[in-house]
CSV table of C-alpha atoms in Angstrom, one decimal:
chain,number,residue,atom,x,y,z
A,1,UNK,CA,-22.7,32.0,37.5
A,2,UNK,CA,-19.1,32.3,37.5
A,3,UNK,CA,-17.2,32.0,34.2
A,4,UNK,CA,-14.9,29.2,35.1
A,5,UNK,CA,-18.2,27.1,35.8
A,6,UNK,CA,-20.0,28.3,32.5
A,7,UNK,CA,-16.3,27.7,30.6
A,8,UNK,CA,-16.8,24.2,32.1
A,9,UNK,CA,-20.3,23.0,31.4
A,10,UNK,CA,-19.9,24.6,27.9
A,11,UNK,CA,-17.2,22.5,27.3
A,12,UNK,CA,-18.9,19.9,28.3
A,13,UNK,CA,-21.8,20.4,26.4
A,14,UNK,CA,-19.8,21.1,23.6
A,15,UNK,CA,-18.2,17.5,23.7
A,16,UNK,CA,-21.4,15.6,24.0
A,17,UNK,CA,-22.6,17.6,21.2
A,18,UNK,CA,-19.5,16.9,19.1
A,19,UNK,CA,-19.1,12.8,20.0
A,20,UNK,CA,-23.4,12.9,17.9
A,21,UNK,CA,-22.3,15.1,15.3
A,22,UNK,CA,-19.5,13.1,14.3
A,23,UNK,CA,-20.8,10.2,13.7
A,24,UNK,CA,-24.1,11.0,11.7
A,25,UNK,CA,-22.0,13.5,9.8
A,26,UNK,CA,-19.8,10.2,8.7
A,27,UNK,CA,-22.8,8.4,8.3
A,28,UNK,CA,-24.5,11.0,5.9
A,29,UNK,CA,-21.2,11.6,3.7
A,30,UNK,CA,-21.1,7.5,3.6
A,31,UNK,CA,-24.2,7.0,2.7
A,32,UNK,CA,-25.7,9.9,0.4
A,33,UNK,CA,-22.8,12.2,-0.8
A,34,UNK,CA,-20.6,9.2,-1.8
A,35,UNK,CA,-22.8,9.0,-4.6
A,36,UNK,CA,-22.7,12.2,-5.5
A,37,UNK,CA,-19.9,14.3,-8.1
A,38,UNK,CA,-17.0,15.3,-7.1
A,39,UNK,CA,-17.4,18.9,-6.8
A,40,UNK,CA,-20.8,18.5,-5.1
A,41,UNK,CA,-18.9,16.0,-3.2
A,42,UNK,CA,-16.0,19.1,-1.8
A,43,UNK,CA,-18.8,21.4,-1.3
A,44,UNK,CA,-20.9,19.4,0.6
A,45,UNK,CA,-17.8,18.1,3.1
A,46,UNK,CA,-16.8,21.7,3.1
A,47,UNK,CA,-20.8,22.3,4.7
A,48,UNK,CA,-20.7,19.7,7.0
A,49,UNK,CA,-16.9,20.3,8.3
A,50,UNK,CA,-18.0,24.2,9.7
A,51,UNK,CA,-22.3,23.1,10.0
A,52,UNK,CA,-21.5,22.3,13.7
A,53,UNK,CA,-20.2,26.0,14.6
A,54,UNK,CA,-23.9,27.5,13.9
A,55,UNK,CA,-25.2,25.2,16.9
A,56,UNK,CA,-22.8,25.9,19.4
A,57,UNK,CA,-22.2,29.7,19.0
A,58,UNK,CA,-25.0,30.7,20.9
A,59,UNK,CA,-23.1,28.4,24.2
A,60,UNK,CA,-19.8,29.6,22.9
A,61,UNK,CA,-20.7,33.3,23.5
A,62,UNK,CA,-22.5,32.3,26.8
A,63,UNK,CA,-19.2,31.0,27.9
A,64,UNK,CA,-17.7,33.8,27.2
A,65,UNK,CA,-19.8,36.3,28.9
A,66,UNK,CA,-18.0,38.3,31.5
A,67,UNK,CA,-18.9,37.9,35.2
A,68,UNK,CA,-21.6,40.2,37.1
A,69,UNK,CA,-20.2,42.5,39.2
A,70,UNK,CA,-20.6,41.9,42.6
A,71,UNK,CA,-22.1,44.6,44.7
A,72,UNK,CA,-20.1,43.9,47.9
């Protein structure tokens, strides 16, 4: 597969994923750390601002594979 089309599907993917995170990540902070103290409060937005990099970098590195050489 060519990178242009893996750059493309990863983005994709990466979009869909993003648009679910979002919102249950807005959900959670509403719900449970709102109650929480402050500090626990900074850490825990801190967490869940950079939580959705560990999914994706396995796809992000995919997308950035080079492309096989051709033999022709």
């Amino acid at each position: 597969m060519r990178r242009r089309t893996r750059s493309l599907i990863g983005t994709i993917v990466m979009l869909a994923f993003i648009i679910i995170y979002a919102p249950l990540a807005m959900a959670l902070a509403d719900s449970r750390i709102s109650q929480t103290p402050a500090p626990v409060q900074a850490i825990l937005y801190a967490l869940l601002g950079i939580a959705w990099i560990f999914p994706l970098m396995p796809l992000i590195s995919w997308m950035g594979r080079n492309d096989p050489r051709s033999d022709r």
